[in-house]
Structures are given as C-alpha cells and as structure tokens.
C-alpha cells in the first residue's frame, strides 16, 4: 500500500503542474512550493530550535493559534514554524506575526519529507485537527520527534476505521498523543488500539472567548447602527444571499443589515447591490456617505468580520445553504446573540450541538428564514434567551488550550 501511495503522490504532483496552467488557485499551490526549501535555508540558522505547527488551511490555523501564541510566550528561545497545505490559508496568513516562519508544506513524498526535516530539525511537531501525511509522519517517527495531534475530530466513516485502512492506521500510530474534540473521537481511536488520547475539546472555543476581551470598536459600525437593531450576515455565498436579499427587502424599516459576502469582488458586489431594494452602501465608499442614513452596508473587505459581529443583535453565518461548507458560527455565538444557518451543517460538531440546544437556528428555505427572523425581531425575550444559550456554550467548553499546553510544556 505504501508503494501505491507514493506512486499516486508523484502522479498527483505531475498533474497539478499541468492543471496550474489553467487554474489560478492550483497555480498558487504549485508555485508557492517551488522555493520552500531555499527559503527555509536562508531563514533558519544552525542553532535555531524549531517547534513546527502544521495547519491545512485558515480554519485550522485559527484553531492552532491560541496554542501557538501560548507556546511562543512561554518559550521565547524557540522559533515557531507554521506550514499550510492550502493556498487560501497561506495567502491570507503569510504575513502573520504569530509565527517566525510561515510557508507551504511540500508534497508528501519521501524525498520531500526527509529534506524538509533535515533543514528544519524540529524539536516538536504539532498537527492541527487533521492532515495525516504518511511520509512526513513516518520520517518524524524514525527521527524520534514527538508529534502531537490537537483539536482532532474523527468519524466512523473515515479510512482509519475500515477493515482495509491498515496503511492509514499505521500513520496514526506515529503520534505521541491525541487531543480530541469529543468522546466519540476518543472511542473510535480506542477501538483501533490507540489509548494515548485526551478529550480536551476544541481550541477554537478558547480562541473565540479571547475575542470578548479585545477592543472590538468600529467607528463606522457605531455610526451605521445608530442605536437600532442590527442583523449581520457573515461569509455568505450566493445560495445564502438569494434568501437574505428577499428577507432584507421585506424587513421592517428600523432594522439595519451588514452583509459580509465570502466573495468581495466588484462584480459580485454589484450583483448583490442590484438584488437589494433598500438604501445600500459599500464599506469601501463609506467615507462619501452619511452611514446612519443607510439600511444596508456591504462589507467589501476582509479582516473585520469578527468585530462587526460585536454590533449584531442577530447573526447569519453562510456556507450551510449550499455545499461549500458552513463557516465559523462560534465567532458570533461568543457575543451572546442568536445565530441562523442553512440546512447543511451535519459535519460540524458545534453546529449540531447548538442547534439541539436552540442557540443556533437552521433554516432550509426563504419562508422559514423570514419566520425565524420575524420571531427574533418581535420577541426580545426570545432573542436574548437564544443568544444566552450560545454564550454559555462557549464559556462551558473552553479550556482545551490549558490541557494541550500543559502536555507540550513537559515535552519541551
């Protein structure tokens, strides 16, 4: 199986170079990896002590960030190396000050794994949530480098738990310890003979809880909201916006709406503007207008959505109405407000739990969205109680970072 895997990785690497000619995202994926080794050699010195964190993309980076920050504070003599698999995560976070070095992870060939570890020589490797690269894990194991998996979540339908999944099960055996999000994940690992497991929860909850202690002030939102109820829709996709635009058009006059679409390209924003009949302004043109006079603001920038949620009385989180994947519901939930999502959320643990608890409300069509929206607007007590469920959930489930860092501290 190992031989077949390595052949497939080589074929994938070749095909990606061809696809990159026609696909911009894959071009970033391929071109970004061309200088990884030379850049690392220039950046790292012989006396550097490296702690390596691997994250698949942006979401996993955010999960790992509270651990990264804590380790960086406690061990200032170490250098933090963060690798990304996805271009979307790398391109957004490549300038982050959270790590000393941020780069792509070269494809999982035996040659790349050996070369990468020869250059970086990490004292410790921390993988976040998932991404099980057999050659890297095997090489880490051969070199006796402690490798930890944090914020992990496993499902019964994964290859590890199938009768024919022995190759991938051997990769799991290379981890020194697993910090998993729930009991089910721990039980699945126990069922294949892995007992080096701690059920610590999701580090994202520690991450979002910290948001409450930051300065979330945005002057333009103060002006725009102007003391009225505010509905914030974040990370929306066309499937979400089709429902939201109709709801907004039929909403009472005294409600403010802030829309932060996932796609902020001008053509998409123009289409969104045309679908909304209420008085609407773009964030990029805010200086030209009296924001308090507008009903809707479209946020055509990135990096401020979390702070915008702090002004919301109700939030909608996109991605769940279509098949793209639900975005982060915890960022608005931490502010103690009701959160509305689409119908496709079954793969998201926190969404499943909060829908059952009643803090997150799932809708399947425009009539249901309008009904849920009206109830939250008209019934203040219902709105506040729904939001309180979310706030308590976040508070109750924090603490993963303390457990993980406590364990890493022993290894370092």
mmCIF file of C-alpha atoms in Angstrom:
data_model
loop_
_atom_site.group_PDB
_atom_site.id
_atom_site.type_symbol
_atom_site.label_atom_id
_atom_site.label_comp_id
_atom_site.label_asym_id
_atom_site.label_seq_id
_atom_site.Cartn_x
_atom_site.Cartn_y
_atom_site.Cartn_z
ATOM 1 C CA UNK A 1 0.000 0.000 0.000
ATOM 2 C CA UNK A 2 2.893 2.342 0.774
ATOM 3 C CA UNK A 3 4.281 1.796 -2.734
ATOM 4 C CA UNK A 4 0.919 2.596 -4.357
ATOM 5 C CA UNK A 5 0.518 5.712 -2.184
ATOM 6 C CA UNK A 6 3.912 7.052 -3.211
ATOM 7 C CA UNK A 7 3.216 6.413 -6.895
ATOM 8 C CA UNK A 8 -0.106 8.274 -6.567
ATOM 9 C CA UNK A 9 1.558 11.245 -4.840
ATOM 10 C CA UNK A 10 4.096 11.531 -7.675
ATOM 11 C CA UNK A 11 1.325 11.352 -10.287
ATOM 12 C CA UNK A 12 -0.677 13.989 -8.381
ATOM 13 C CA UNK A 13 2.352 16.295 -8.296
ATOM 14 C CA UNK A 14 2.774 15.962 -12.073
ATOM 15 C CA UNK A 15 -0.924 16.545 -12.796
ATOM 16 C CA UNK A 16 -1.073 19.581 -10.528
ATOM 17 C CA UNK A 17 1.644 21.268 -12.583
ATOM 18 C CA UNK A 18 -0.473 20.829 -15.703
ATOM 19 C CA UNK A 19 -3.693 21.986 -14.022
ATOM 20 C CA UNK A 20 -1.839 25.029 -12.668
ATOM 21 C CA UNK A 21 -1.566 26.368 -16.220
ATOM 22 C CA UNK A 22 -5.350 26.801 -16.298
ATOM 23 C CA UNK A 23 -6.329 27.210 -12.637
ATOM 24 C CA UNK A 24 -5.244 30.210 -10.579
ATOM 25 C CA UNK A 25 -5.647 28.546 -7.164
ATOM 26 C CA UNK A 26 -3.639 25.493 -8.208
ATOM 27 C CA UNK A 27 -1.019 27.838 -9.666
ATOM 28 C CA UNK A 28 -0.558 29.340 -6.196
ATOM 29 C CA UNK A 29 -0.391 25.789 -4.795
ATOM 30 C CA UNK A 30 2.362 24.746 -7.216
ATOM 31 C CA UNK A 31 4.388 27.963 -7.499
ATOM 32 C CA UNK A 32 4.310 28.615 -3.762
ATOM 33 C CA UNK A 33 6.138 25.344 -3.129
ATOM 34 C CA UNK A 34 8.978 25.969 -5.583
ATOM 35 C CA UNK A 35 11.122 27.984 -3.171
ATOM 36 C CA UNK A 36 10.184 26.403 0.178
ATOM 37 C CA UNK A 37 13.491 24.639 0.750
ATOM 38 C CA UNK A 38 15.698 27.523 -0.373
ATOM 39 C CA UNK A 39 13.660 29.997 1.707
ATOM 40 C CA UNK A 40 13.951 27.796 4.792
ATOM 41 C CA UNK A 41 17.730 27.502 4.367
ATOM 42 C CA UNK A 42 18.014 31.296 4.170
ATOM 43 C CA UNK A 43 15.778 31.852 7.211
ATOM 44 C CA UNK A 44 16.993 29.163 9.601
ATOM 45 C CA UNK A 45 20.352 29.020 11.321
ATOM 46 C CA UNK A 46 22.219 26.015 12.804
ATOM 47 C CA UNK A 47 21.373 26.987 16.386
ATOM 48 C CA UNK A 48 17.642 27.573 15.850
ATOM 49 C CA UNK A 49 15.288 25.481 17.956
ATOM 50 C CA UNK A 50 12.117 24.865 15.977
ATOM 51 C CA UNK A 51 8.583 23.989 17.010
ATOM 52 C CA UNK A 52 6.604 23.032 13.921
ATOM 53 C CA UNK A 53 2.826 23.517 13.602
ATOM 54 C CA UNK A 54 1.091 22.177 10.501
ATOM 55 C CA UNK A 55 -2.323 23.528 9.509
ATOM 56 C CA UNK A 56 -4.327 22.587 6.435
ATOM 57 C CA UNK A 57 -5.877 25.988 5.841
ATOM 58 C CA UNK A 58 -7.234 29.102 7.520
ATOM 59 C CA UNK A 59 -9.686 27.366 9.852
ATOM 60 C CA UNK A 60 -7.038 25.039 11.224
ATOM 61 C CA UNK A 61 -4.634 27.955 11.660
ATOM 62 C CA UNK A 62 -7.248 29.715 13.793
ATOM 63 C CA UNK A 63 -7.649 26.525 15.829
ATOM 64 C CA UNK A 64 -3.930 26.247 16.397
ATOM 65 C CA UNK A 65 -3.355 29.946 17.025
ATOM 66 C CA UNK A 66 -4.116 30.067 20.775
ATOM 67 C CA UNK A 67 -1.662 27.195 21.323
ATOM 68 C CA UNK A 68 0.933 28.829 19.061
ATOM 69 C CA UNK A 69 0.649 32.135 20.926
ATOM 70 C CA UNK A 70 0.923 30.472 24.320
ATOM 71 C CA UNK A 71 3.970 28.415 23.327
ATOM 72 C CA UNK A 72 5.631 31.448 21.776
ATOM 73 C CA UNK A 73 5.163 33.379 25.025
ATOM 74 C CA UNK A 74 6.408 30.577 27.285
ATOM 75 C CA UNK A 75 9.332 29.523 25.079
ATOM 76 C CA UNK A 76 10.746 32.710 23.532
ATOM 77 C CA UNK A 77 14.024 30.919 22.722
ATOM 78 C CA UNK A 78 12.226 28.689 20.182
ATOM 79 C CA UNK A 79 11.227 29.629 16.650
ATOM 80 C CA UNK A 80 7.683 28.842 15.573
ATOM 81 C CA UNK A 81 7.336 27.348 12.092
ATOM 82 C CA UNK A 82 3.837 27.147 10.586
ATOM 83 C CA UNK A 83 3.119 25.266 7.371
ATOM 84 C CA UNK A 84 -0.005 25.379 5.235
ATOM 85 C CA UNK A 85 -1.320 22.909 2.698
ATOM 86 C CA UNK A 86 -3.923 25.220 1.158
ATOM 87 C CA UNK A 87 -3.134 28.407 -0.809
ATOM 88 C CA UNK A 88 -6.197 30.155 0.642
ATOM 89 C CA UNK A 89 -4.872 29.757 4.177
ATOM 90 C CA UNK A 90 -1.287 30.637 3.294
ATOM 91 C CA UNK A 91 -2.108 33.709 1.206
ATOM 92 C CA UNK A 92 -4.215 35.235 3.989
ATOM 93 C CA UNK A 93 -1.846 34.433 6.862
ATOM 94 C CA UNK A 94 1.627 34.533 5.294
ATOM 95 C CA UNK A 95 2.312 37.900 6.941
ATOM 96 C CA UNK A 96 1.061 36.909 10.404
ATOM 97 C CA UNK A 97 3.317 37.825 13.321
ATOM 98 C CA UNK A 98 2.111 34.793 15.280
ATOM 99 C CA UNK A 99 4.926 32.654 13.846
ATOM 100 C CA UNK A 100 8.557 33.251 12.973
ATOM 101 C CA UNK A 101 8.298 31.371 9.683
ATOM 102 C CA UNK A 102 5.178 30.667 7.604
ATOM 103 C CA UNK A 103 5.419 28.572 4.462
ATOM 104 C CA UNK A 104 3.797 25.841 2.387
ATOM 105 C CA UNK A 105 4.267 22.173 3.225
ATOM 106 C CA UNK A 106 5.891 20.431 0.235
ATOM 107 C CA UNK A 107 4.000 17.467 -1.180
ATOM 108 C CA UNK A 108 4.200 14.286 0.875
ATOM 109 C CA UNK A 109 6.941 12.414 -0.950
ATOM 110 C CA UNK A 110 9.658 10.526 0.906
ATOM 111 C CA UNK A 111 12.311 12.803 -0.577
ATOM 112 C CA UNK A 112 10.449 15.980 0.449
ATOM 113 C CA UNK A 113 9.802 14.705 3.973
ATOM 114 C CA UNK A 114 13.480 13.906 4.549
ATOM 115 C CA UNK A 115 14.649 17.173 3.022
ATOM 116 C CA UNK A 116 12.133 19.256 4.988
ATOM 117 C CA UNK A 117 13.101 17.669 8.306
ATOM 118 C CA UNK A 118 16.833 17.827 7.514
ATOM 119 C CA UNK A 119 16.506 21.608 7.129
ATOM 120 C CA UNK A 120 14.072 22.374 9.951
ATOM 121 C CA UNK A 121 15.068 19.714 12.547
ATOM 122 C CA UNK A 122 12.037 20.458 14.759
ATOM 123 C CA UNK A 123 12.054 19.540 18.442
ATOM 124 C CA UNK A 124 8.308 19.015 18.318
ATOM 125 C CA UNK A 125 5.648 18.700 15.595
ATOM 126 C CA UNK A 126 2.024 19.681 16.190
ATOM 127 C CA UNK A 127 -0.609 18.842 13.573
ATOM 128 C CA UNK A 128 -3.933 20.659 13.893
ATOM 129 C CA UNK A 129 -7.252 18.802 13.504
ATOM 130 C CA UNK A 130 -6.349 16.586 10.558
ATOM 131 C CA UNK A 131 -3.986 16.089 7.592
ATOM 132 C CA UNK A 132 -2.267 12.761 8.007
ATOM 133 C CA UNK A 133 0.687 12.694 5.624
ATOM 134 C CA UNK A 134 2.220 9.191 5.886
ATOM 135 C CA UNK A 135 5.728 10.058 4.664
ATOM 136 C CA UNK A 136 6.121 13.051 6.962
ATOM 137 C CA UNK A 137 4.709 11.113 9.902
ATOM 138 C CA UNK A 138 6.939 8.121 9.190
ATOM 139 C CA UNK A 139 10.031 10.303 8.962
ATOM 140 C CA UNK A 140 9.141 12.148 12.175
ATOM 141 C CA UNK A 141 8.739 8.793 13.887
ATOM 142 C CA UNK A 142 12.102 7.493 12.600
ATOM 143 C CA UNK A 143 13.808 10.597 13.999
ATOM 144 C CA UNK A 144 12.006 10.188 17.333
ATOM 145 C CA UNK A 145 10.472 13.669 17.078
ATOM 146 C CA UNK A 146 7.409 13.948 19.317
ATOM 147 C CA UNK A 147 4.348 14.509 17.130
ATOM 148 C CA UNK A 148 1.025 15.632 18.599
ATOM 149 C CA UNK A 149 -2.440 15.997 17.058
ATOM 150 C CA UNK A 150 -4.665 18.705 18.575
ATOM 151 C CA UNK A 151 -8.336 19.654 18.142
ATOM 152 C CA UNK A 152 -8.797 16.376 16.299
ATOM 153 C CA UNK A 153 -12.183 15.010 15.391
ATOM 154 C CA UNK A 154 -12.775 11.564 13.922
ATOM 155 C CA UNK A 155 -15.782 9.999 12.211
ATOM 156 C CA UNK A 156 -16.671 6.350 11.846
ATOM 157 C CA UNK A 157 -16.723 6.564 8.037
ATOM 158 C CA UNK A 158 -13.038 7.559 7.831
ATOM 159 C CA UNK A 159 -10.492 5.191 6.297
ATOM 160 C CA UNK A 160 -8.711 4.580 9.627
ATOM 161 C CA UNK A 161 -11.700 2.622 10.913
ATOM 162 C CA UNK A 162 -12.306 0.465 7.840
ATOM 163 C CA UNK A 163 -11.023 -3.149 7.578
ATOM 164 C CA UNK A 164 -8.842 -2.078 4.627
ATOM 165 C CA UNK A 165 -7.455 1.038 6.355
ATOM 166 C CA UNK A 166 -4.323 -0.528 7.854
ATOM 167 C CA UNK A 167 -1.918 1.747 5.973
ATOM 168 C CA UNK A 168 -3.503 4.885 7.394
ATOM 169 C CA UNK A 169 -3.885 3.319 10.855
ATOM 170 C CA UNK A 170 -0.115 2.860 10.915
ATOM 171 C CA UNK A 171 0.239 6.601 10.309
ATOM 172 C CA UNK A 172 -1.920 7.297 13.363
ATOM 173 C CA UNK A 173 0.352 5.120 15.480
ATOM 174 C CA UNK A 174 3.207 7.610 14.931
ATOM 175 C CA UNK A 175 1.520 10.273 17.077
ATOM 176 C CA UNK A 176 2.735 10.583 20.663
ATOM 177 C CA UNK A 177 -0.639 11.877 21.846
ATOM 178 C CA UNK A 178 -4.070 12.890 20.566
ATOM 179 C CA UNK A 179 -6.124 15.791 21.901
ATOM 180 C CA UNK A 180 -9.614 15.234 20.511
ATOM 181 C CA UNK A 181 -12.736 17.361 20.476
ATOM 182 C CA UNK A 182 -15.266 14.796 21.701
ATOM 183 C CA UNK A 183 -15.824 11.436 23.375
ATOM 184 C CA UNK A 184 -16.830 9.778 20.117
ATOM 185 C CA UNK A 185 -13.420 10.558 18.592
ATOM 186 C CA UNK A 186 -11.707 9.128 21.650
ATOM 187 C CA UNK A 187 -13.800 5.968 21.495
ATOM 188 C CA UNK A 188 -13.024 5.459 17.800
ATOM 189 C CA UNK A 189 -9.296 5.697 18.494
ATOM 190 C CA UNK A 190 -9.596 3.345 21.465
ATOM 191 C CA UNK A 191 -11.385 0.900 19.167
ATOM 192 C CA UNK A 192 -8.287 0.563 16.961
ATOM 193 C CA UNK A 193 -5.924 0.184 19.887
ATOM 194 C CA UNK A 194 -4.895 3.804 20.451
ATOM 195 C CA UNK A 195 -5.242 4.915 24.064
ATOM 196 C CA UNK A 196 -2.925 7.939 24.072
ATOM 197 C CA UNK A 197 -5.961 10.193 23.967
ATOM 198 C CA UNK A 198 -7.256 13.195 25.904
ATOM 199 C CA UNK A 199 -10.737 14.602 25.282
ATOM 200 C CA UNK A 200 -9.875 18.292 25.590
ATOM 201 C CA UNK A 201 -12.445 19.957 23.344
ATOM 202 C CA UNK A 202 -11.949 22.418 20.507
ATOM 203 C CA UNK A 203 -9.253 25.109 20.813
ATOM 204 C CA UNK A 204 -11.432 27.401 18.680
ATOM 205 C CA UNK A 205 -13.622 27.962 21.727
ATOM 206 C CA UNK A 206 -10.614 29.300 23.646
ATOM 207 C CA UNK A 207 -9.796 31.416 20.610
ATOM 208 C CA UNK A 208 -13.235 32.994 20.311
ATOM 209 C CA UNK A 209 -13.556 33.507 24.068
ATOM 210 C CA UNK A 210 -10.496 35.782 23.859
ATOM 211 C CA UNK A 211 -12.388 37.964 21.366
ATOM 212 C CA UNK A 212 -14.557 39.283 24.194
ATOM 213 C CA UNK A 213 -11.512 40.771 25.902
ATOM 214 C CA UNK A 214 -10.289 42.732 22.874
ATOM 215 C CA UNK A 215 -11.249 46.143 21.629
ATOM 216 C CA UNK A 216 -13.920 45.386 19.024
ATOM 217 C CA UNK A 217 -14.828 49.013 18.398
ATOM 218 C CA UNK A 218 -15.507 50.071 14.810
ATOM 219 C CA UNK A 219 -16.495 53.710 14.412
ATOM 220 C CA UNK A 220 -18.238 53.156 11.095
ATOM 221 C CA UNK A 221 -20.449 50.475 12.675
ATOM 222 C CA UNK A 222 -21.311 52.786 15.567
ATOM 223 C CA UNK A 223 -22.461 55.380 13.047
ATOM 224 C CA UNK A 224 -24.216 52.927 10.765
ATOM 225 C CA UNK A 225 -26.109 51.087 13.507
ATOM 226 C CA UNK A 226 -27.235 54.345 15.101
ATOM 227 C CA UNK A 227 -28.851 52.618 18.089
ATOM 228 C CA UNK A 228 -31.091 50.332 16.009
ATOM 229 C CA UNK A 229 -31.325 46.536 15.857
ATOM 230 C CA UNK A 230 -28.651 45.134 13.579
ATOM 231 C CA UNK A 231 -28.612 41.895 11.593
ATOM 232 C CA UNK A 232 -25.116 40.775 10.479
ATOM 233 C CA UNK A 233 -24.684 38.122 7.782
ATOM 234 C CA UNK A 234 -21.112 36.856 7.538
ATOM 235 C CA UNK A 235 -19.238 34.766 4.953
ATOM 236 C CA UNK A 236 -22.284 34.444 2.706
ATOM 237 C CA UNK A 237 -22.413 32.592 -0.591
ATOM 238 C CA UNK A 238 -24.905 33.102 -3.459
ATOM 239 C CA UNK A 239 -27.188 30.384 -2.059
ATOM 240 C CA UNK A 240 -27.383 32.322 1.214
ATOM 241 C CA UNK A 241 -27.719 35.720 -0.443
ATOM 242 C CA UNK A 242 -30.663 34.626 -2.553
ATOM 243 C CA UNK A 243 -32.679 34.110 0.636
ATOM 244 C CA UNK A 244 -31.194 37.027 2.548
ATOM 245 C CA UNK A 245 -31.868 39.647 -0.119
ATOM 246 C CA UNK A 246 -35.573 38.820 -0.174
ATOM 247 C CA UNK A 247 -35.737 38.857 3.628
ATOM 248 C CA UNK A 248 -33.992 42.227 3.729
ATOM 249 C CA UNK A 249 -36.291 43.701 1.092
ATOM 250 C CA UNK A 250 -39.343 42.738 3.169
ATOM 251 C CA UNK A 251 -37.900 43.650 6.583
ATOM 252 C CA UNK A 252 -39.222 46.478 8.811
ATOM 253 C CA UNK A 253 -37.745 49.918 8.144
ATOM 254 C CA UNK A 254 -35.974 50.261 11.509
ATOM 255 C CA UNK A 255 -33.621 47.246 11.083
ATOM 256 C CA UNK A 256 -30.019 47.655 9.945
ATOM 257 C CA UNK A 257 -28.217 44.986 7.884
ATOM 258 C CA UNK A 258 -24.499 44.383 7.456
ATOM 259 C CA UNK A 259 -23.588 41.824 4.789
ATOM 260 C CA UNK A 260 -20.069 40.394 4.561
ATOM 261 C CA UNK A 261 -20.009 38.153 1.462
ATOM 262 C CA UNK A 262 -17.369 35.478 1.017
ATOM 263 C CA UNK A 263 -16.739 36.809 -2.494
ATOM 264 C CA UNK A 264 -15.832 40.501 -2.314
ATOM 265 C CA UNK A 265 -15.030 41.015 -5.984
ATOM 266 C CA UNK A 266 -16.668 44.105 -7.538
ATOM 267 C CA UNK A 267 -18.817 42.102 -9.971
ATOM 268 C CA UNK A 268 -20.316 40.082 -7.137
ATOM 269 C CA UNK A 269 -20.929 43.169 -5.013
ATOM 270 C CA UNK A 270 -22.642 44.863 -7.953
ATOM 271 C CA UNK A 271 -24.949 41.874 -8.331
ATOM 272 C CA UNK A 272 -25.703 41.934 -4.604
ATOM 273 C CA UNK A 273 -26.447 45.657 -4.714
ATOM 274 C CA UNK A 274 -28.958 45.127 -7.524
ATOM 275 C CA UNK A 275 -30.790 42.428 -5.559
ATOM 276 C CA UNK A 276 -31.436 44.718 -2.568
ATOM 277 C CA UNK A 277 -34.090 47.426 -2.825
ATOM 278 C CA UNK A 278 -33.255 49.164 0.445
ATOM 279 C CA UNK A 279 -30.782 52.020 0.662
ATOM 280 C CA UNK A 280 -27.398 50.286 0.452
ATOM 281 C CA UNK A 281 -23.758 51.400 0.688
ATOM 282 C CA UNK A 282 -20.413 49.672 0.216
ATOM 283 C CA UNK A 283 -17.877 49.680 3.026
ATOM 284 C CA UNK A 284 -15.236 50.882 0.560
ATOM 285 C CA UNK A 285 -17.335 54.003 -0.122
ATOM 286 C CA UNK A 286 -18.280 54.718 3.487
ATOM 287 C CA UNK A 287 -16.330 57.989 3.663
ATOM 288 C CA UNK A 288 -18.507 59.512 0.939
ATOM 289 C CA UNK A 289 -21.811 58.958 2.716
ATOM 290 C CA UNK A 290 -23.713 59.545 5.956
ATOM 291 C CA UNK A 291 -23.864 55.926 7.086
ATOM 292 C CA UNK A 292 -26.666 56.487 9.563
ATOM 293 C CA UNK A 293 -28.950 57.197 6.593
ATOM 294 C CA UNK A 294 -28.449 53.743 5.078
ATOM 295 C CA UNK A 295 -30.292 50.491 5.795
ATOM 296 C CA UNK A 296 -27.696 48.061 4.428
ATOM 297 C CA UNK A 297 -23.903 48.065 4.294
ATOM 298 C CA UNK A 298 -21.974 45.551 2.199
ATOM 299 C CA UNK A 299 -18.563 44.780 3.697
ATOM 300 C CA UNK A 300 -16.290 44.534 0.650
ATOM 301 C CA UNK A 301 -13.112 43.927 2.641
ATOM 302 C CA UNK A 302 -11.671 41.188 4.843
ATOM 303 C CA UNK A 303 -10.338 41.026 8.399
ATOM 304 C CA UNK A 304 -13.039 42.888 10.349
ATOM 305 C CA UNK A 305 -15.993 40.475 10.384
ATOM 306 C CA UNK A 306 -15.366 39.314 13.952
ATOM 307 C CA UNK A 307 -15.565 42.869 15.240
ATOM 308 C CA UNK A 308 -18.654 43.551 13.137
ATOM 309 C CA UNK A 309 -20.368 40.613 14.870
ATOM 310 C CA UNK A 310 -19.967 42.512 18.149
ATOM 311 C CA UNK A 311 -22.555 45.006 16.840
ATOM 312 C CA UNK A 312 -25.069 42.327 15.853
ATOM 313 C CA UNK A 313 -28.333 41.588 17.608
ATOM 314 C CA UNK A 314 -28.840 38.620 15.283
ATOM 315 C CA UNK A 315 -26.286 36.889 13.050
ATOM 316 C CA UNK A 316 -26.455 34.704 9.986
ATOM 317 C CA UNK A 317 -23.427 32.567 9.090
ATOM 318 C CA UNK A 318 -23.097 31.473 5.482
ATOM 319 C CA UNK A 319 -21.968 28.337 3.729
ATOM 320 C CA UNK A 320 -24.637 25.994 5.050
ATOM 321 C CA UNK A 321 -27.303 26.735 2.477
ATOM 322 C CA UNK A 322 -25.182 25.254 -0.301
ATOM 323 C CA UNK A 323 -22.427 22.644 -0.376
ATOM 324 C CA UNK A 324 -19.384 24.866 0.244
ATOM 325 C CA UNK A 325 -19.261 24.187 3.993
ATOM 326 C CA UNK A 326 -20.533 26.134 6.965
ATOM 327 C CA UNK A 327 -18.317 28.977 8.159
ATOM 328 C CA UNK A 328 -17.408 29.716 11.779
ATOM 329 C CA UNK A 329 -20.530 30.044 13.938
ATOM 330 C CA UNK A 330 -18.554 30.475 17.159
ATOM 331 C CA UNK A 331 -17.354 33.994 16.311
ATOM 332 C CA UNK A 332 -20.873 35.476 16.523
ATOM 333 C CA UNK A 333 -22.016 32.991 19.185
ATOM 334 C CA UNK A 334 -19.455 34.264 21.703
ATOM 335 C CA UNK A 335 -21.225 37.635 21.744
ATOM 336 C CA UNK A 336 -24.385 36.012 23.121
ATOM 337 C CA UNK A 337 -26.598 36.545 20.080
ATOM 338 C CA UNK A 338 -28.852 34.162 18.099
ATOM 339 C CA UNK A 339 -27.191 32.612 15.052
ATOM 340 C CA UNK A 340 -29.052 31.478 11.936
ATOM 341 C CA UNK A 341 -27.521 28.987 9.495
ATOM 342 C CA UNK A 342 -28.527 26.994 6.428
ATOM 343 C CA UNK A 343 -29.621 23.388 6.279
ATOM 344 C CA UNK A 344 -26.253 21.668 5.657
ATOM 345 C CA UNK A 345 -24.382 21.528 8.936
ATOM 346 C CA UNK A 346 -24.218 17.847 9.912
ATOM 347 C CA UNK A 347 -20.392 17.657 9.664
ATOM 348 C CA UNK A 348 -19.888 20.491 12.144
ATOM 349 C CA UNK A 349 -19.865 19.391 15.763
ATOM 350 C CA UNK A 350 -20.579 22.769 17.365
ATOM 351 C CA UNK A 351 -23.413 23.444 14.918
ATOM 352 C CA UNK A 352 -25.069 20.112 15.696
ATOM 353 C CA UNK A 353 -24.809 20.727 19.428
ATOM 354 C CA UNK A 354 -26.030 24.326 19.309
ATOM 355 C CA UNK A 355 -28.953 23.507 17.015
ATOM 356 C CA UNK A 356 -30.039 20.878 19.551
ATOM 357 C CA UNK A 357 -29.640 23.367 22.394
ATOM 358 C CA UNK A 358 -31.588 26.023 20.500
ATOM 359 C CA UNK A 359 -28.955 28.756 20.248
ATOM 360 C CA UNK A 360 -28.383 28.182 16.542
ATOM 361 C CA UNK A 361 -31.411 28.098 14.254
ATOM 362 C CA UNK A 362 -31.232 26.171 10.981
ATOM 363 C CA UNK A 363 -33.416 27.176 8.015
ATOM 364 C CA UNK A 364 -34.000 25.379 4.717
ATOM 365 C CA UNK A 365 -35.858 27.931 2.593
ATOM 366 C CA UNK A 366 -36.789 31.609 2.376
ATOM 367 C CA UNK A 367 -40.153 31.309 4.136
ATOM 368 C CA UNK A 368 -38.532 29.599 7.109
ATOM 369 C CA UNK A 369 -35.816 32.265 7.240
ATOM 370 C CA UNK A 370 -38.417 35.037 7.247
ATOM 371 C CA UNK A 371 -40.367 33.304 10.018
ATOM 372 C CA UNK A 372 -37.292 32.817 12.235
ATOM 373 C CA UNK A 373 -36.166 36.389 11.587
ATOM 374 C CA UNK A 374 -39.588 37.826 12.472
ATOM 375 C CA UNK A 375 -39.766 35.890 15.729
ATOM 376 C CA UNK A 376 -36.334 37.087 16.813
ATOM 377 C CA UNK A 377 -37.123 40.688 15.920
ATOM 378 C CA UNK A 378 -40.553 40.794 17.522
ATOM 379 C CA UNK A 379 -39.826 38.796 20.685
ATOM 380 C CA UNK A 380 -36.993 40.435 22.600
ATOM 381 C CA UNK A 381 -37.001 37.877 25.424
ATOM 382 C CA UNK A 382 -36.807 35.004 22.929
ATOM 383 C CA UNK A 383 -33.943 36.739 21.134
ATOM 384 C CA UNK A 384 -31.958 37.254 24.324
ATOM 385 C CA UNK A 385 -32.558 33.740 25.655
ATOM 386 C CA UNK A 386 -31.488 32.235 22.348
ATOM 387 C CA UNK A 387 -28.294 34.277 22.384
ATOM 388 C CA UNK A 388 -27.614 33.382 26.006
ATOM 389 C CA UNK A 389 -27.518 29.677 25.056
ATOM 390 C CA UNK A 390 -24.637 30.424 22.676
ATOM 391 C CA UNK A 391 -22.717 32.484 25.193
ATOM 392 C CA UNK A 392 -22.969 29.790 27.869
ATOM 393 C CA UNK A 393 -21.923 27.095 25.396
ATOM 394 C CA UNK A 394 -18.674 28.906 24.620
ATOM 395 C CA UNK A 395 -17.890 29.520 28.289
ATOM 396 C CA UNK A 396 -18.640 25.920 29.253
ATOM 397 C CA UNK A 397 -16.412 24.418 26.571
ATOM 398 C CA UNK A 398 -13.229 26.468 26.906
ATOM 399 C CA UNK A 399 -10.071 25.056 28.459
ATOM 400 C CA UNK A 400 -8.556 22.929 25.670
ATOM 401 C CA UNK A 401 -5.510 25.194 25.372
ATOM 402 C CA UNK A 402 -4.624 24.790 29.061
ATOM 403 C CA UNK A 403 -4.581 20.978 28.728
ATOM 404 C CA UNK A 404 -2.638 20.948 25.459
ATOM 405 C CA UNK A 405 -0.003 23.485 26.511
ATOM 406 C CA UNK A 406 0.425 21.682 29.828
ATOM 407 C CA UNK A 407 1.325 18.496 27.939
ATOM 408 C CA UNK A 408 3.608 20.280 25.430
ATOM 409 C CA UNK A 409 5.401 22.010 28.280
ATOM 410 C CA UNK A 410 6.519 18.582 29.561
ATOM 411 C CA UNK A 411 7.884 17.622 26.136
ATOM 412 C CA UNK A 412 9.833 20.848 25.762
#
